[in-house]
CSV table of C-alpha atoms in Angstrom, one decimal:
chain,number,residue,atom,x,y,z
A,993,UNK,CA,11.7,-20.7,14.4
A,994,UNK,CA,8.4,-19.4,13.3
A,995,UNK,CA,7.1,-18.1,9.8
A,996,UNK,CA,8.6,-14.5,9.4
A,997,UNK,CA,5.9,-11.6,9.2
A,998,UNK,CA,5.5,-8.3,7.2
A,999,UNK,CA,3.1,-5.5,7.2
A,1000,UNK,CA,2.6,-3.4,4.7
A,1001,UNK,CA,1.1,0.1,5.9
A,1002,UNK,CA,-0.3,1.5,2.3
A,1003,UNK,CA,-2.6,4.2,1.0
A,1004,UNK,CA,-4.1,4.4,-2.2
A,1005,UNK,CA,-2.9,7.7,-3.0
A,1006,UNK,CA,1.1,6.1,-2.6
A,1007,UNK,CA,1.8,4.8,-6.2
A,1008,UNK,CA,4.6,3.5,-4.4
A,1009,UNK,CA,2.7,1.4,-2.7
A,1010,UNK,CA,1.3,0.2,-5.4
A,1011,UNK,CA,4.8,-0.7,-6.5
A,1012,UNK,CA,5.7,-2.5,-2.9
A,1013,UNK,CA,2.0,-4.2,-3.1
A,1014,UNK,CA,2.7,-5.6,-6.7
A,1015,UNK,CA,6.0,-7.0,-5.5
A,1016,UNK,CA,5.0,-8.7,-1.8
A,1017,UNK,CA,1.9,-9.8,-3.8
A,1018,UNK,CA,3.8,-11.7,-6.6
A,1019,UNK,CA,7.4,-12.2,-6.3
A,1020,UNK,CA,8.2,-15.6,-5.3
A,1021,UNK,CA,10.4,-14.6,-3.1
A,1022,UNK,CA,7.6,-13.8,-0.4
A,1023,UNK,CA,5.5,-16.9,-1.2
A,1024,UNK,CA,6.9,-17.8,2.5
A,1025,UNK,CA,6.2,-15.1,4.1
A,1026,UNK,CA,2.4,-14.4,6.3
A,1027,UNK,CA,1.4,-10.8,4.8
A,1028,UNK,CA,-0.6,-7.8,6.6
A,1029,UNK,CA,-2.1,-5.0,4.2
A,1030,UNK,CA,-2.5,-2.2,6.8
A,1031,UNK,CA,-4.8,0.5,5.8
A,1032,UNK,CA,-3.1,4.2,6.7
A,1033,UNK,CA,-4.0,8.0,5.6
A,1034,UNK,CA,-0.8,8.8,4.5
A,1035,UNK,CA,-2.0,12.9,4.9
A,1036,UNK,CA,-2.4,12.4,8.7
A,1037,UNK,CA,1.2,10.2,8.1
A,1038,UNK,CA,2.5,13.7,7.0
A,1039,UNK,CA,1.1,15.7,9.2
A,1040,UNK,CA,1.9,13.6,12.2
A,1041,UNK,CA,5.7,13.4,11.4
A,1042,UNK,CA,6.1,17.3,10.0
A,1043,UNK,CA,7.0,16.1,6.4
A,1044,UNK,CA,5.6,17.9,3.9
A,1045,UNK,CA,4.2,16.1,1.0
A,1046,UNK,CA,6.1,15.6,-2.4
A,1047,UNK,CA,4.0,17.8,-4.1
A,1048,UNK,CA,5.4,20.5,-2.2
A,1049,UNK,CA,9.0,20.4,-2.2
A,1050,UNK,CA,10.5,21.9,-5.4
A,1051,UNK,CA,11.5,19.3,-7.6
A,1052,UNK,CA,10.6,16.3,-5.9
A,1053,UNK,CA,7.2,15.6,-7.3
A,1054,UNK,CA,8.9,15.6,-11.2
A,1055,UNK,CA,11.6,12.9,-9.4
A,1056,UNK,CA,9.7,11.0,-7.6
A,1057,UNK,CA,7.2,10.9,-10.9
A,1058,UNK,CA,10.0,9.4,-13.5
A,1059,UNK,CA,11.0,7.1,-10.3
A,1060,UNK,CA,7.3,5.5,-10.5
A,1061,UNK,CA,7.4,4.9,-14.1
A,1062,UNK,CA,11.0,3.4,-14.0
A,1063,UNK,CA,9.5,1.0,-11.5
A,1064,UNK,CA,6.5,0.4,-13.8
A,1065,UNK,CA,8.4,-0.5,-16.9
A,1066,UNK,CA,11.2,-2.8,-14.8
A,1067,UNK,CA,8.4,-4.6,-13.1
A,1068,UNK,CA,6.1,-4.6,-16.3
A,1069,UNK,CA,3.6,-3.3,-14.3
A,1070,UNK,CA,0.9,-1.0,-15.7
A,1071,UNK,CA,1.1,3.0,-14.4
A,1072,UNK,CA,-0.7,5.9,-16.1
A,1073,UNK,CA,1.8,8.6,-17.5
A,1074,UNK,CA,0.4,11.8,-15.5
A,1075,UNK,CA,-0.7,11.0,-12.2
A,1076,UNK,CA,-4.3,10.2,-11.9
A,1077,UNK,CA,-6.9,13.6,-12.0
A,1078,UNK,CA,-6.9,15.6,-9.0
A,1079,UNK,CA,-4.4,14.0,-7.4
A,1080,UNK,CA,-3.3,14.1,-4.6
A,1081,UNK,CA,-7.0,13.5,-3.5
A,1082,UNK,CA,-8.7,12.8,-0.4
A,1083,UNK,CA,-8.6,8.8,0.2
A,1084,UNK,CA,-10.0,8.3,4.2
A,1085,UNK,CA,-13.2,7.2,2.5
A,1086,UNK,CA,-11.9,4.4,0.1
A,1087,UNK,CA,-9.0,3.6,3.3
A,1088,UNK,CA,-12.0,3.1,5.6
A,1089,UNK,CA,-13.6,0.5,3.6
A,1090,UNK,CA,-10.5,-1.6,3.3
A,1091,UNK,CA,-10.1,-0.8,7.1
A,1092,UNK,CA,-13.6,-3.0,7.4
A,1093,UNK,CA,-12.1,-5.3,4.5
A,1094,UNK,CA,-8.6,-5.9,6.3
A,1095,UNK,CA,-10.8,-6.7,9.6
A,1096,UNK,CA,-13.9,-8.9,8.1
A,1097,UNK,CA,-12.2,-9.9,5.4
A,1098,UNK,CA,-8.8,-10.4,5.3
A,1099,UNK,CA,-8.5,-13.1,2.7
A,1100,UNK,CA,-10.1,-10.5,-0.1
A,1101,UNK,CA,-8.4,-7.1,1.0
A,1102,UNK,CA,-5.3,-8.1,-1.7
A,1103,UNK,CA,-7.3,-9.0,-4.4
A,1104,UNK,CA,-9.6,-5.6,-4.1
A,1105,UNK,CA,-6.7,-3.7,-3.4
A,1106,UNK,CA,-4.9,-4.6,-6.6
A,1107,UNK,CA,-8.5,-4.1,-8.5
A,1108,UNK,CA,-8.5,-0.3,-6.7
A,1109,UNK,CA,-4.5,-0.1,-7.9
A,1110,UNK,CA,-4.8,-0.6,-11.0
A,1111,UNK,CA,-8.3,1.2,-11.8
A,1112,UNK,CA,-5.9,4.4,-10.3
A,1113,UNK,CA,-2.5,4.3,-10.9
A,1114,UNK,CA,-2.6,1.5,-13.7
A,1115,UNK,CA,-5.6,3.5,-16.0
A,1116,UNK,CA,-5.2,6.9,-14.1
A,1117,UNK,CA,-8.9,6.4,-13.2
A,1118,UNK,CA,-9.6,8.6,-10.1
A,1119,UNK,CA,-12.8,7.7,-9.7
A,1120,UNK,CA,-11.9,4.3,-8.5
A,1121,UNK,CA,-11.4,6.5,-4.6
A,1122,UNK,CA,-15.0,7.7,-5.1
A,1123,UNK,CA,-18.1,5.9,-4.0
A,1124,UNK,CA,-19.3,4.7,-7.1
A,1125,UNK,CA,-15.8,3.7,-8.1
A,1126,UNK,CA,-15.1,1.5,-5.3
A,1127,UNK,CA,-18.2,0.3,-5.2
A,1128,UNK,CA,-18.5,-1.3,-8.4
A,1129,UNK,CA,-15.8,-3.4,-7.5
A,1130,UNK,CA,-17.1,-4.3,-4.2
A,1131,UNK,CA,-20.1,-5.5,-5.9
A,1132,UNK,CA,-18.5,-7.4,-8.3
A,1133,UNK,CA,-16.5,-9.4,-5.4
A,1134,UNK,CA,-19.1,-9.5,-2.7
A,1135,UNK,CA,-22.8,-9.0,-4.3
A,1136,UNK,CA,-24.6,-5.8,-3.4
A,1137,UNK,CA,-26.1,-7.0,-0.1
A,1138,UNK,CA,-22.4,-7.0,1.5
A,1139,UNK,CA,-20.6,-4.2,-0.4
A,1140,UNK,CA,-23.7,-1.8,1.2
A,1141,UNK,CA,-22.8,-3.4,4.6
A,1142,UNK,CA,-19.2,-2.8,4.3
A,1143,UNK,CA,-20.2,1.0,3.0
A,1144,UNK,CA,-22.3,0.9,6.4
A,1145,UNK,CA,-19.3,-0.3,8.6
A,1146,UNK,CA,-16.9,2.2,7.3
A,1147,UNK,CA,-18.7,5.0,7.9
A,1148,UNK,CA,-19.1,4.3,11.2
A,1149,UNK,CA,-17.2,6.8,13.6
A,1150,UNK,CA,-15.6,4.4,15.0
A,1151,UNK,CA,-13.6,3.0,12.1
A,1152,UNK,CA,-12.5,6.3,11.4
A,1153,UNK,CA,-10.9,6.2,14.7
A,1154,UNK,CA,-9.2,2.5,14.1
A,1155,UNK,CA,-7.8,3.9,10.7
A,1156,UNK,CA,-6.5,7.1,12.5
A,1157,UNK,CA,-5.0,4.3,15.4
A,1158,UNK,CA,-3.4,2.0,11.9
A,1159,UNK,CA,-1.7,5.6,10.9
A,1160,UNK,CA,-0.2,6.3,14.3
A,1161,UNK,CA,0.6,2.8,15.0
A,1162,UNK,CA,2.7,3.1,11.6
A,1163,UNK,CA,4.3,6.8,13.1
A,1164,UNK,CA,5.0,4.4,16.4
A,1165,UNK,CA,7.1,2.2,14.2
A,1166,UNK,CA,9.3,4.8,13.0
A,1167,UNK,CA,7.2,5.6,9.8
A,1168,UNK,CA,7.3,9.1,8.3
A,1169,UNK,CA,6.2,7.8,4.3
A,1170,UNK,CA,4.6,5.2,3.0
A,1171,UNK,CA,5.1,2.6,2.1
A,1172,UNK,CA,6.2,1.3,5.1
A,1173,UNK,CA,7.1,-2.1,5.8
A,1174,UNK,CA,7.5,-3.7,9.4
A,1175,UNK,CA,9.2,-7.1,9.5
A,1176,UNK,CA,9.4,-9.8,11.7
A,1177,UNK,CA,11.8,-12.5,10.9
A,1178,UNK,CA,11.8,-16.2,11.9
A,1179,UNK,CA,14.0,-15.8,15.0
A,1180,UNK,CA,11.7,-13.0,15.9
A,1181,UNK,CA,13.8,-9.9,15.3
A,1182,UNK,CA,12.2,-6.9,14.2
A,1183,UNK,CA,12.6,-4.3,11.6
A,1184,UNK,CA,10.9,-1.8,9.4
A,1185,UNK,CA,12.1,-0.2,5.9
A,1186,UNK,CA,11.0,2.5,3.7
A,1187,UNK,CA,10.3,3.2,0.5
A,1188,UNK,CA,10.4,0.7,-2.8
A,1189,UNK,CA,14.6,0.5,-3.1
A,1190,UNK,CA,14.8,-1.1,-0.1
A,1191,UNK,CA,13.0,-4.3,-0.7
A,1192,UNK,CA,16.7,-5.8,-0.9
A,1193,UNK,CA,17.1,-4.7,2.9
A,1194,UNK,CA,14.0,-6.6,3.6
A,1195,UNK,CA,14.6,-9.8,1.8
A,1196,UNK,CA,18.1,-9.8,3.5
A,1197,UNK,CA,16.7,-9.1,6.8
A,1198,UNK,CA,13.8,-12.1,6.5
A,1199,UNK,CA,16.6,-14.2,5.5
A,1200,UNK,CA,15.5,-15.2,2.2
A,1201,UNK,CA,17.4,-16.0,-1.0
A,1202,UNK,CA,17.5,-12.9,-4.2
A,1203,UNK,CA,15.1,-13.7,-7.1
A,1204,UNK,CA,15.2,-12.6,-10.4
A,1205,UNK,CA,16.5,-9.0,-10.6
A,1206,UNK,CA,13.7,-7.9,-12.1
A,1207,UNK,CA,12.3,-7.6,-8.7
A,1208,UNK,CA,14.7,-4.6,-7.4
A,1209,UNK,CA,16.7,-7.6,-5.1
């Protein structure tokens, strides 16, 4: 039997991701587990699949908004009241640098992605997707010389057109929202779930044991 797999497809603008990120990244639970954080576009991810975005089905923005703060105060995790300024905002900018981050540097993409997640959805600070924002903290991890190659890489046309591939590959999978999680477990089975109440559903399908109930399994 081999180590069992996941993938989490994510975009910054998913606070829901940010909730799936926070728990892959530090429940116990997946400690045993090889993780992939897949940069998507999760407009294109609409747009692909003919689902309209939250903010545009009655209701559904004000249920899916107390569902993020539920999560936030079961988890203790820090989430901004009012969704950050502007939202929802353009993110294939900040995506494509951790595109170049997931591909050059894949033992730093969780640590700047929680830095990005909580400067946005933890403080409500927008200007975390913006090139400033991101920068800073691309600087602070990597020291100016390789943040401005990194900046160089991802505006290159051609990672554009690996972070378009990431969304359809995700739309392949059966993906219509993020985030999106594709599993592969030990005996080499695979299967992908949707959406934060699921992550039972994955920890049954990977075949580990429940931890604290904190975690949502």
């Amino acid at each position: 039997m081999s180590t069992p797999k996941l993938t989490l497809y994510f975009d910054l603008l998913s606070p829901f991701s940010y909730i799936a990120f926070h728990i892959l990244k530090n429940s116990p639970t997946f400690a045993k587990c090889d993780i992939t954080y897949t940069p998507v576009l999760l407009r294109d991810l609409f747009t692909i699949c003919g689902n309209p975005p939250p903010i545009a089905v009655k209701n559904k923005s004000i249920w899916l908004n107390k569902e993020r703060l539920y999560w936030s105060r079961r988890l203790n995790l820090p989430m901004c009241e009012s969704p950050p300024a502007g939202f929802p905002f353009p993110t294939a900018e900040v995506q494509s640098i951790l595109l170049v981050l997931s591909e050059r540097y894949p033992e730093k993409v969780a640590e700047v992605v929680e830095r990005m997640y909580r400067g946005l959805w933890g403080d409500g600070d927008s200007g975390i997707v913006t090139t400033d924002g991101f920068m800073g903290v691309l600087e602070d991890v990597f020291g100016e010389v390789v943040a401005g190659e990194i900046l160089c890489s991802s505006q290159d046309p051609e990672t554009k057109l690996r972070l378009t591939e990431n969304t359809q590959k995700a739309v392949d999978t059966g993906a219509f929202g993020l985030p999106w999680i594709e599993c592969v477990n030990a005996q080499g089975e695979k299967e992908c779930f949707w959406g934060v109440d699921h992550m039972e559903r994955v920890v049954e399908f990977l075949g580990f044991e429940r931890a604290d109930s904190k975690w949502g399994f």
